[in-house]
Coordinates of C-alpha atoms and ligand atoms in Angstrom, one line a residue:
M25 CA 4.6 -12.8 10.0
K26 CA 7.6 -11.1 8.4
F27 CA 9.9 -13.8 9.8
A28 CA 10.1 -16.0 6.7
A29 CA 10.3 -13.1 4.3
A30 CA 13.3 -11.7 6.2
L31 CA 15.0 -15.0 5.7
S32 CA 14.6 -15.6 2.0
A33 CA 18.2 -15.0 1.0
L34 CA 20.6 -18.0 1.0
C35 CA 23.1 -18.3 3.8
L36 CA 26.7 -18.9 3.0
L37 CA 27.6 -20.5 6.4
A38 CA 28.5 -24.1 6.3
V39 CA 26.3 -26.6 8.3
V40 CA 28.1 -28.9 10.6
P41 CA 26.7 -32.3 11.7
A42 CA 23.6 -31.5 13.7
A43 CA 24.2 -33.8 16.7
R44 CA 27.7 -32.6 17.4
A45 CA 26.8 -28.9 16.9
A46 CA 23.9 -29.3 19.3
D47 CA 26.1 -30.6 22.0
D48 CA 28.5 -27.7 21.6
A49 CA 25.8 -25.2 21.4
A50 CA 23.9 -25.8 24.6
P51 CA 26.2 -23.6 26.8
L52 CA 26.1 -20.9 24.1
Y53 CA 22.3 -21.1 24.0
R54 CA 22.2 -20.6 27.8
Q55 CA 24.6 -17.7 27.6
Y56 CA 23.2 -15.8 24.6
C57 CA 19.6 -16.9 23.9
A58 CA 17.9 -18.3 27.0
A59 CA 17.2 -14.9 28.5
C60 CA 14.8 -14.1 25.7
H61 CA 13.8 -17.5 24.3
G62 CA 13.5 -19.4 27.6
G63 CA 15.9 -21.9 29.3
D64 CA 13.6 -24.7 28.0
R65 CA 13.5 -23.1 24.5
L66 CA 9.8 -22.7 24.8
G67 CA 9.8 -19.0 24.5
G68 CA 9.9 -15.9 26.6
V69 CA 10.0 -12.4 25.3
G70 CA 11.3 -14.0 22.1
P71 CA 9.6 -16.9 20.3
A72 CA 10.1 -20.6 21.2
L73 CA 13.1 -22.1 19.4
V74 CA 12.1 -25.8 18.9
P75 CA 11.5 -27.6 15.5
D76 CA 7.7 -27.4 15.7
D77 CA 7.8 -23.6 16.1
L78 CA 10.3 -23.0 13.3
G79 CA 8.0 -23.9 10.4
H80 CA 9.7 -24.2 7.1
L81 CA 12.8 -22.4 8.3
K82 CA 16.1 -24.2 7.4
P83 CA 19.2 -24.3 9.7
A84 CA 21.2 -22.1 7.2
Q85 CA 18.4 -19.5 7.3
A86 CA 18.3 -19.6 11.1
A87 CA 22.1 -19.0 11.1
K88 CA 21.6 -16.0 9.0
V89 CA 19.1 -14.6 11.5
I90 CA 21.4 -15.3 14.4
A91 CA 24.3 -13.6 12.6
G92 CA 22.4 -10.6 11.2
G93 CA 19.3 -10.2 13.4
L94 CA 15.7 -9.7 12.2
P95 CA 14.7 -6.3 10.9
G96 CA 11.6 -5.0 12.7
T97 CA 12.0 -7.1 15.8
E98 CA 14.0 -7.1 19.0
M99 CA 16.3 -9.8 17.5
K100 CA 19.7 -8.2 17.0
G101 CA 22.6 -9.8 15.1
F102 CA 25.3 -11.8 17.0
A103 CA 27.9 -11.7 14.2
G104 CA 30.2 -9.4 16.2
R105 CA 30.1 -11.6 19.3
L106 CA 30.0 -15.2 18.0
S107 CA 32.2 -16.9 15.5
P108 CA 30.7 -18.3 12.3
G109 CA 31.2 -21.8 13.8
Q110 CA 29.4 -20.9 17.0
I111 CA 26.5 -19.4 15.0
T112 CA 26.2 -22.5 12.9
A113 CA 26.2 -24.7 16.0
L114 CA 23.5 -22.6 17.6
A115 CA 21.4 -22.8 14.4
A116 CA 21.6 -26.6 14.5
Y117 CA 20.8 -26.7 18.2
V118 CA 17.4 -25.0 17.8
F119 CA 16.5 -27.7 15.4
S120 CA 17.3 -30.5 17.8
P121 CA 14.4 -31.9 19.9
P122 CA 13.9 -30.1 23.2
A123 CA 14.4 -31.9 26.4
A124 CA 10.7 -32.0 27.1
E125 CA 8.1 -32.4 24.2
P126 CA 5.9 -29.3 24.2
T127 CA 2.3 -30.3 24.9
W128 CA -0.3 -27.7 25.5
G129 CA -3.9 -28.8 25.2
M130 CA -7.2 -28.4 27.1
A131 CA -5.9 -30.0 30.2
Q132 CA -2.8 -27.9 30.5
I133 CA -4.7 -24.7 29.7
A134 CA -7.4 -25.5 32.2
A135 CA -4.8 -26.3 34.9
S136 CA -2.9 -23.0 34.3
R137 CA -6.0 -20.9 34.9
T138 CA -6.2 -18.7 38.0
G139 CA -9.0 -16.5 39.3
P140 CA -8.9 -13.2 41.1
A141 CA -6.8 -12.9 44.3
D142 CA -9.3 -10.3 45.6
R143 CA -12.8 -11.9 45.5
S144 CA -14.7 -8.9 46.8
P145 CA -17.4 -7.5 44.5
L146 CA -16.4 -5.1 41.8
P147 CA -17.9 -1.6 42.1
A148 CA -21.2 -1.1 40.2
K149 CA -20.3 2.5 39.4
P150 CA -17.0 4.0 38.3
P151 CA -15.0 5.1 41.4
F152 CA -14.0 8.2 39.5
A153 CA -15.8 11.1 37.9
S154 CA -14.3 10.9 34.4
D155 CA -15.8 9.3 31.3
P156 CA -15.2 5.5 31.7
L157 CA -15.2 5.2 27.9
N158 CA -12.4 7.7 27.6
L159 CA -10.0 5.5 29.7
F160 CA -6.8 4.2 28.1
I161 CA -4.8 1.1 28.9
V162 CA -1.1 1.7 28.4
V163 CA 1.4 -1.2 28.0
E164 CA 4.6 -0.4 29.7
A165 CA 7.2 -2.9 28.6
G166 CA 10.1 -1.5 30.6
D167 CA 9.0 -3.0 33.9
H168 CA 6.1 -5.1 32.8
H169 CA 3.2 -3.0 33.9
V170 CA 0.0 -1.7 32.5
T171 CA -1.4 1.7 33.4
V172 CA -5.0 2.7 33.3
L173 CA -5.1 6.3 32.2
D174 CA -7.9 8.7 32.8
G175 CA -8.3 10.3 29.3
D176 CA -10.3 13.3 30.6
R177 CA -7.7 14.4 33.1
M178 CA -4.6 12.7 31.6
T179 CA -3.7 11.2 34.9
P180 CA -3.0 7.5 35.7
I181 CA -5.7 5.9 37.9
A182 CA -4.1 2.5 38.3
R183 CA -0.7 0.9 37.6
V184 CA -0.6 -2.9 37.9
P185 CA 2.0 -5.6 37.1
S186 CA 1.5 -7.5 33.8
R187 CA 3.1 -10.5 32.2
A188 CA 6.3 -9.8 30.3
A189 CA 6.3 -9.1 26.6
L190 CA 2.7 -8.2 26.0
H191 CA 2.1 -8.1 22.3
G192 CA -0.8 -7.0 19.9
G193 CA -3.5 -4.6 20.7
A194 CA -5.3 -4.8 24.0
K195 CA -8.9 -6.0 23.4
F196 CA -11.9 -4.8 25.4
S197 CA -15.3 -6.3 26.4
P198 CA -18.0 -4.7 24.2
D199 CA -19.1 -2.4 27.1
G200 CA -15.5 -1.3 27.7
R201 CA -15.5 -2.5 31.3
F202 CA -12.9 -5.2 31.0
V203 CA -9.6 -5.5 29.1
Y204 CA -7.8 -8.6 27.8
L205 CA -4.1 -8.7 27.3
M206 CA -1.8 -11.3 25.9
S207 CA 1.9 -12.0 26.3
R208 CA 4.1 -13.6 23.7
D209 CA 4.5 -16.7 25.9
G210 CA 0.7 -17.4 25.8
W211 CA -0.7 -15.8 29.0
V212 CA -4.0 -14.1 28.6
S213 CA -5.0 -11.8 31.4
K214 CA -8.4 -10.1 32.1
L215 CA -8.5 -6.9 34.1
D216 CA -11.2 -4.6 35.4
M217 CA -10.6 -1.2 33.8
W218 CA -12.2 0.8 36.7
T219 CA -10.0 -0.6 39.4
G220 CA -7.1 -2.3 37.6
R221 CA -7.9 -5.5 39.4
L222 CA -6.7 -8.8 37.8
L223 CA -9.8 -11.0 37.4
A224 CA -8.4 -14.1 35.7
E225 CA -5.3 -15.4 33.9
V226 CA -4.7 -18.5 31.8
R227 CA -1.9 -19.8 29.6
A228 CA -3.6 -20.5 26.3
G229 CA -0.4 -21.4 24.3
L230 CA 3.3 -21.6 24.6
D231 CA 4.1 -19.1 21.9
S232 CA 1.1 -17.0 21.0
R233 CA 0.5 -14.3 18.4
N234 CA -2.5 -12.3 19.5
I235 CA -6.1 -12.4 20.7
A236 CA -9.5 -11.4 19.5
V237 CA -12.7 -10.9 21.4
S238 CA -16.1 -11.8 19.9
A239 CA -18.4 -8.9 19.1
D240 CA -21.0 -10.4 21.6
G241 CA -18.3 -10.4 24.3
R242 CA -18.6 -14.1 25.0
F243 CA -15.4 -15.5 23.7
V244 CA -11.7 -14.8 23.4
L245 CA -9.8 -16.4 20.6
V246 CA -6.1 -16.9 21.0
G247 CA -3.9 -17.6 17.9
N248 CA -0.9 -19.8 18.7
L249 CA 2.4 -20.6 17.0
L250 CA 3.2 -23.3 19.5
P251 CA 1.3 -25.6 19.5
D252 CA -0.2 -24.8 16.1
S253 CA -3.7 -24.1 17.3
V254 CA -6.4 -21.6 18.2
A255 CA -7.9 -21.7 21.6
V256 CA -11.4 -20.5 22.4
L257 CA -11.8 -19.1 25.9
D258 CA -14.9 -18.1 27.9
A259 CA -14.5 -14.4 28.1
A260 CA -16.2 -14.4 31.5
D261 CA -13.5 -16.3 33.4
L262 CA -11.0 -17.4 30.7
A263 CA -11.9 -21.1 31.1
P264 CA -10.9 -23.0 27.9
I265 CA -13.9 -24.0 25.8
K266 CA -12.2 -25.6 22.7
V267 CA -8.8 -26.0 21.2
I268 CA -8.8 -26.3 17.5
P269 CA -5.6 -27.7 15.9
V270 CA -4.6 -25.8 12.8
A271 CA -3.8 -27.6 9.6
G272 CA -4.2 -26.8 5.9
R273 CA -6.5 -28.7 3.6
D274 CA -3.7 -31.1 2.8
G275 CA -3.5 -32.0 6.5
R276 CA -0.1 -30.3 7.0
R277 CA 0.0 -28.4 10.3
S278 CA 0.2 -24.6 10.3
R279 CA 1.1 -22.0 12.8
V280 CA -1.2 -19.1 13.2
S281 CA -0.1 -15.6 12.2
A282 CA -3.0 -13.7 13.8
V283 CA -6.6 -13.8 14.7
Y284 CA -9.2 -11.1 14.2
T285 CA -12.9 -10.5 15.1
A286 CA -15.3 -9.6 12.3
P287 CA -18.2 -8.0 14.2
P288 CA -20.9 -7.8 11.5
R289 CA -20.2 -11.4 10.5
H290 CA -20.3 -12.7 14.1
S291 CA -17.2 -14.6 13.3
F292 CA -13.4 -14.8 13.9
I293 CA -10.9 -14.7 11.1
V294 CA -7.7 -16.7 11.4
A295 CA -4.6 -16.1 9.4
L296 CA -2.6 -19.3 8.7
K297 CA 1.2 -18.9 8.6
D298 CA 2.1 -22.0 6.7
A299 CA -0.9 -22.7 4.4
R300 CA -2.5 -20.9 1.5
E301 CA -5.8 -20.4 3.2
I302 CA -7.6 -18.3 5.8
W303 CA -10.2 -19.5 8.2
E304 CA -13.5 -18.0 9.3
I305 CA -14.9 -19.3 12.5
P306 CA -18.5 -18.3 13.3
Y307 CA -19.3 -18.6 17.0
A308 CA -22.3 -20.3 18.5
Q309 CA -24.0 -21.4 15.4
G310 CA -25.6 -24.8 15.6
P311 CA -24.5 -27.9 17.5
D312 CA -20.9 -27.9 16.1
R313 CA -19.8 -24.7 17.8
F314 CA -16.9 -23.0 16.2
P315 CA -17.1 -24.7 12.8
V316 CA -14.2 -23.8 10.5
R317 CA -14.8 -22.4 7.0
R318 CA -11.7 -22.6 4.8
I319 CA -11.1 -19.9 2.2
A320 CA -8.3 -20.7 -0.3
T321 CA -5.8 -17.9 -1.1
E322 CA -3.2 -17.7 -3.9
E323 CA -0.4 -17.3 -1.5
V324 CA 0.2 -17.4 2.2
L325 CA -1.3 -14.2 3.6
D326 CA -0.1 -13.3 7.1
D327 CA -1.1 -9.7 7.8
F328 CA -4.7 -8.5 7.4
F329 CA -6.8 -5.5 7.2
F330 CA -10.6 -5.3 6.8
D331 CA -13.0 -2.7 5.3
L332 CA -15.3 -1.1 7.8
G333 CA -18.2 -3.4 6.9
Y334 CA -16.0 -6.5 7.1
R335 CA -17.0 -7.4 3.6
H336 CA -13.5 -7.5 2.3
L337 CA -10.3 -8.8 3.8
I338 CA -7.0 -7.3 2.5
G339 CA -4.1 -9.6 3.1
A340 CA -0.3 -9.1 2.5
G341 CA 1.8 -11.8 0.9
R342 CA 4.7 -13.0 2.9
D343 CA 7.4 -11.4 0.7
G344 CA 5.6 -8.1 1.1
T345 CA 5.4 -7.4 -2.6
R346 CA 1.7 -7.7 -3.2
G347 CA -1.6 -8.1 -1.5
E348 CA -4.9 -9.9 -2.2
V349 CA -8.4 -8.6 -1.6
I350 CA -10.8 -11.4 -0.7
D351 CA -14.6 -11.0 -0.7
L352 CA -15.4 -12.7 2.6
G353 CA -19.0 -13.5 1.3
T354 CA -18.0 -15.4 -1.8
G355 CA -14.5 -16.4 -0.5
R356 CA -13.1 -15.2 -3.9
K357 CA -10.2 -12.9 -4.6
V358 CA -11.4 -9.7 -6.2
A359 CA -8.2 -7.7 -6.6
T360 CA -4.4 -7.8 -6.4
L361 CA -2.7 -4.9 -4.7
P362 CA 0.7 -3.4 -5.6
F363 CA 2.9 -3.5 -2.4
D364 CA 6.6 -3.5 -2.3
G365 CA 7.7 -2.3 1.1
M366 CA 6.2 -5.0 3.3
P367 CA 3.0 -3.3 4.5
H368 CA 2.0 -3.5 8.2
L369 CA -1.7 -4.0 7.4
G370 CA -2.6 -4.8 11.0
S371 CA -2.1 -1.2 11.9
G372 CA -3.9 0.2 8.8
I373 CA -6.6 2.9 9.0
T374 CA -9.5 4.0 6.9
F375 CA -10.8 7.4 6.0
T376 CA -12.7 9.2 3.3
W377 CA -10.7 11.0 0.6
H378 CA -12.5 13.1 -2.0
G379 CA -15.7 11.2 -1.2
R380 CA -14.0 7.8 -1.6
P381 CA -13.4 5.2 1.1
V382 CA -9.6 4.6 1.3
F383 CA -7.2 2.7 3.6
A384 CA -3.7 3.7 4.4
T385 CA -0.9 1.5 5.7
P386 CA 2.8 2.1 6.6
H387 CA 5.5 -0.3 5.5
L388 CA 8.1 -2.1 7.5
K389 CA 10.8 -1.9 4.8
Q390 CA 10.1 1.4 3.1
G391 CA 9.5 5.0 4.2
V392 CA 6.2 5.2 2.5
V393 CA 2.5 5.1 3.4
S394 CA 0.3 3.4 0.7
V395 CA -3.2 4.8 0.2
I396 CA -5.6 2.4 -1.5
A397 CA -9.1 3.2 -2.7
M398 CA -11.6 0.6 -1.4
D399 CA -14.2 1.2 -4.1
D400 CA -12.0 -0.1 -7.0
W401 CA -8.8 -1.2 -5.1
S402 CA -6.6 1.2 -7.0
E403 CA -3.6 2.8 -5.5
V404 CA -4.4 6.5 -4.8
K405 CA -1.0 7.6 -3.6
R406 CA 2.3 6.5 -2.0
I407 CA 3.2 9.2 0.5
P408 CA 7.0 9.4 1.3
T409 CA 7.7 9.5 5.0
C410 CA 10.8 9.9 7.2
G411 CA 11.3 6.1 7.1
P412 CA 9.8 2.6 7.5
G413 CA 7.6 2.3 10.5
Y414 CA 5.0 0.2 12.3
F415 CA 1.9 2.3 13.0
I416 CA -0.5 4.8 11.6
R417 CA -3.4 6.3 13.5
G418 CA -6.3 8.7 12.7
H419 CA -9.6 9.7 14.1
R420 CA -12.9 10.7 12.6
N421 CA -12.8 14.1 14.2
T422 CA -9.4 15.1 12.8
P423 CA -8.1 15.4 9.2
Y424 CA -4.7 14.3 10.3
A425 CA -3.1 10.8 10.5
W426 CA 0.0 10.2 12.5
V427 CA 2.8 7.8 11.4
D428 CA 6.1 6.8 12.9
C429 CA 9.3 6.0 11.2
S430 CA 10.8 4.0 14.1
L431 CA 12.5 1.4 11.8
G432 CA 14.3 4.1 9.8
P433 CA 17.3 6.3 10.2
T434 CA 15.4 8.9 12.4
P435 CA 13.4 6.7 14.8
D436 CA 12.7 9.7 17.0
E437 CA 10.4 11.3 14.5
I438 CA 6.7 11.2 14.1
Q439 CA 5.0 12.7 11.0
V440 CA 1.6 14.1 10.6
I441 CA -0.2 13.5 7.2
D442 CA -3.1 15.7 6.1
T443 CA -5.6 13.1 4.8
R444 CA -7.1 15.7 2.4
S445 CA -3.9 16.6 0.6
L446 CA -2.2 13.3 1.3
K447 CA 1.0 15.2 2.2
V448 CA 3.2 15.2 5.3
V449 CA 2.4 18.6 6.9
R450 CA 4.5 18.3 10.2
T451 CA 7.4 16.4 11.6
L452 CA 7.6 16.2 15.3
R453 CA 10.6 15.1 17.4
P454 CA 9.3 14.9 21.0
A455 CA 12.4 13.4 22.5
P456 CA 15.5 13.7 20.3
G457 CA 17.5 10.5 20.0
K458 CA 14.7 8.4 21.5
R459 CA 12.6 5.9 19.7
T460 CA 9.1 7.3 19.2
A461 CA 6.1 5.4 17.9
H462 CA 2.4 4.5 18.3
V463 CA -0.2 7.1 18.5
E464 CA -3.7 6.9 20.0
F465 CA -6.4 9.6 20.2
T466 CA -8.8 10.5 23.0
R467 CA -12.4 9.5 22.5
D468 CA -13.2 12.9 20.9
G469 CA -10.0 13.0 18.8
R470 CA -8.9 16.3 20.4
Y471 CA -5.6 14.9 21.8
A472 CA -3.0 12.5 20.3
L473 CA -0.9 10.4 22.7
V474 CA 2.6 9.4 21.5
S475 CA 4.9 6.8 23.1
I476 CA 8.6 7.5 23.7
M477 CA 9.6 3.8 23.8
E478 CA 12.5 3.9 26.2
N479 CA 12.9 2.9 29.8
D480 CA 13.0 6.5 30.8
G481 CA 10.2 7.1 28.3
A482 CA 7.0 9.0 28.4
L483 CA 3.6 9.5 26.9
V484 CA 3.5 12.9 25.2
V485 CA 0.1 14.4 24.8
Y486 CA -0.4 16.6 21.8
D487 CA -3.2 18.9 20.9
A488 CA -4.4 17.2 17.7
R489 CA -5.4 20.5 16.1
D490 CA -2.2 22.5 16.2
F491 CA 0.3 19.8 17.3
H492 CA 1.6 21.6 20.4
E493 CA 2.6 19.6 23.4
V494 CA 0.0 19.6 26.2
K495 CA 1.5 17.2 28.8
R496 CA 4.2 14.7 29.3
L497 CA 3.6 11.6 31.5
P498 CA 6.8 9.7 32.5
M499 CA 6.5 6.0 31.7
R500 CA 8.7 2.9 31.5
H501 CA 9.0 2.0 27.8
P502 CA 5.4 2.6 26.9
V503 CA 4.5 0.6 23.8
G504 CA 0.8 0.6 22.7
K505 CA -2.0 2.5 24.3
Y506 CA -5.6 1.9 23.6
N507 CA -8.7 4.2 24.1
V508 CA -11.7 2.3 25.2
F509 CA -14.3 4.1 23.1
N510 CA -12.2 4.1 19.9
K511 CA -11.6 0.4 20.3
I512 CA -15.1 -0.8 21.2
T513 CA -16.8 1.2 18.4
Y514 CA -14.2 -0.2 15.9
A515 CA -13.7 3.5 15.0
Q516 CA -12.2 4.4 11.7
G517 CA -8.6 5.5 12.2
T518 CA -8.0 2.9 14.9
S519 CA -6.7 -0.6 14.6
H520 CA -9.3 -3.2 15.4
Ligands
LIG614 FE1 3.4 -6.3 16.4 C1 0.1 -5.5 16.7 C2 2.7 -8.7 14.2 C3 6.8 -6.8 16.0 C4 4.2 -3.9 18.8 N1 1.7 -6.9 15.6 C5 0.4 -6.5 15.8 C6 -0.5 -7.3 15.1 C7 0.2 -8.2 14.4 C8 1.6 -8.0 14.7 C9 -0.3 -9.3 13.5 C10 -2.0 -7.1 15.1 C11 -2.6 -8.0 16.2 C12 -3.5 -7.4 17.2 O1 -3.4 -6.2 17.5 O2 -4.3 -8.1 17.8 N2 4.5 -7.5 15.3 C13 4.0 -8.4 14.4 C14 5.1 -9.1 13.7 O3 5.0 -10.0 12.9 C15 6.4 -8.4 14.1 C16 6.9 -7.6 12.9 C17 7.5 -9.4 14.5 C18 7.2 -10.2 15.7 O4 8.1 -10.2 16.6 O5 6.1 -10.7 16.0 C19 5.9 -7.5 15.2 N3 5.2 -5.5 17.2 C20 6.4 -5.9 16.9 C21 7.4 -5.2 17.7 O6 8.7 -5.3 17.7 C22 6.7 -4.1 18.5 C23 7.0 -2.7 18.0 C24 7.1 -4.2 20.0 C25 6.6 -5.4 20.8 O7 6.2 -5.1 21.9 O8 6.6 -6.5 20.3 C26 5.2 -4.5 18.2 N4 2.3 -4.9 17.5 C27 2.8 -4.1 18.4 C28 1.7 -3.3 19.0 C29 0.6 -3.7 18.3 C30 1.0 -4.8 17.4 C31 1.9 -2.1 20.0 C32 -0.9 -3.2 18.5 C33 -1.1 -2.0 17.6 C34 -2.4 -1.4 17.7 O9 -2.4 -0.2 17.8 O10 -3.4 -2.1 17.7

């Protein structure tokens, strides 16, 4: 979502004839890019690099990214290792047609689907004594595993291999029994939380953004960058039900930034990356299942937040300088929000401040948390933090919200904000020199789990009342972790 914004400046590099540059660049691509973006350029841990996936990007802008990297992503700059000519050649190469035209529709999705290796019946009761709604799923990116963690005892109960480069929050079935995970290269996996058993897998896209599960638990929606589509899957066995190509009103195709579920509305919301509109897709209404309602916006909005009743959608503009509040009932804009640090709305939280409902969001480009009142959409406060970061988390049973500054000069710090005074009250450094981010609470809010995002990393469990360390669980680059109860109740303080 922040891709285009990060590229807005003009590149000074010269552009060489595309065909020649493409020939020269193929070996360079294999050497420097293929490991992340795929030998076929259809994506891996990094996005696909083919013309259809690059949207409105220009070769000169791509060259700037190759040279300087992309802030807030794993994409580092190559200016020190490649000459300007090589960078220009690589930029031209990614705009040349790939050897094989990327096609991924119903037939390919259906053919990719696999069921469980173990077909024995699943246990009817939890095979452990702890609260099944206080389980966590932890994504360990270091060696591509997920761990099911018992949140009562803080001990792992299963550790199973996952697809590489899982991204976005894990999503649960409404009863919390099953979890759905998605990798950036489009694989969706369904696991049993009680046993860690893999129940089904399907590749729903070639380059995907995230997934959402319908509030009735029947459907999984996958938002794709390549091809530009959303895919509706049957949540029971991940069989594809419908693929909806995504295009704006003018017929021009658009990639998808993200998909969300809006439980009280019984619908999915889709953020379009290349069109000034958002979509609402109600499920199972009438003979035309999954009809698309288009809502026009003033600008392209590609990161969303919702109020707790899902009456309003708050979207951030691509350049990160302002937001729009849309009334989902009328489809009209009701307010403009003052942002200037590229908010990461997807990880925003709500809480009550002086009797008023507010939401808070960190920023990817500024060390600040914005607090916005949701009754009149005014800015209540900008709280300075230790640096730009990705995530903020709270819980209804604690007055504290935890925020990282992992994109700033001290990425090993986590700060605790008192949501009553709106001030930072504690700075923690659980592993000096190691990148630290993403907090999740236990069901009761008593403990906060923090990720040390390194290969020799850990989950550090803090007492959420006095911030003292309770336990440290070694893990391989733990990224996100998700508590079943907090997620299935769409609790305030937790990302939905
Ligand atoms: Fe994320 C959630 C977009 C980079 C880890 N990220 C999300 C969501 C969006 C998003 C829209 C909400 C979807 C959901 O949860 O279903 N992320 C983006 C970007 O546009 C960005 C900046 C660039 C990109 O490469 O896509 C980006 N994200 C990252 C990372 O580099 C992170 C830190 C490491 C990684 O594994 O990719 C990262 N993003 C996460 C995590 C969540 C997430 C852990 C879920 C947060 C949660 O608590 O729900």
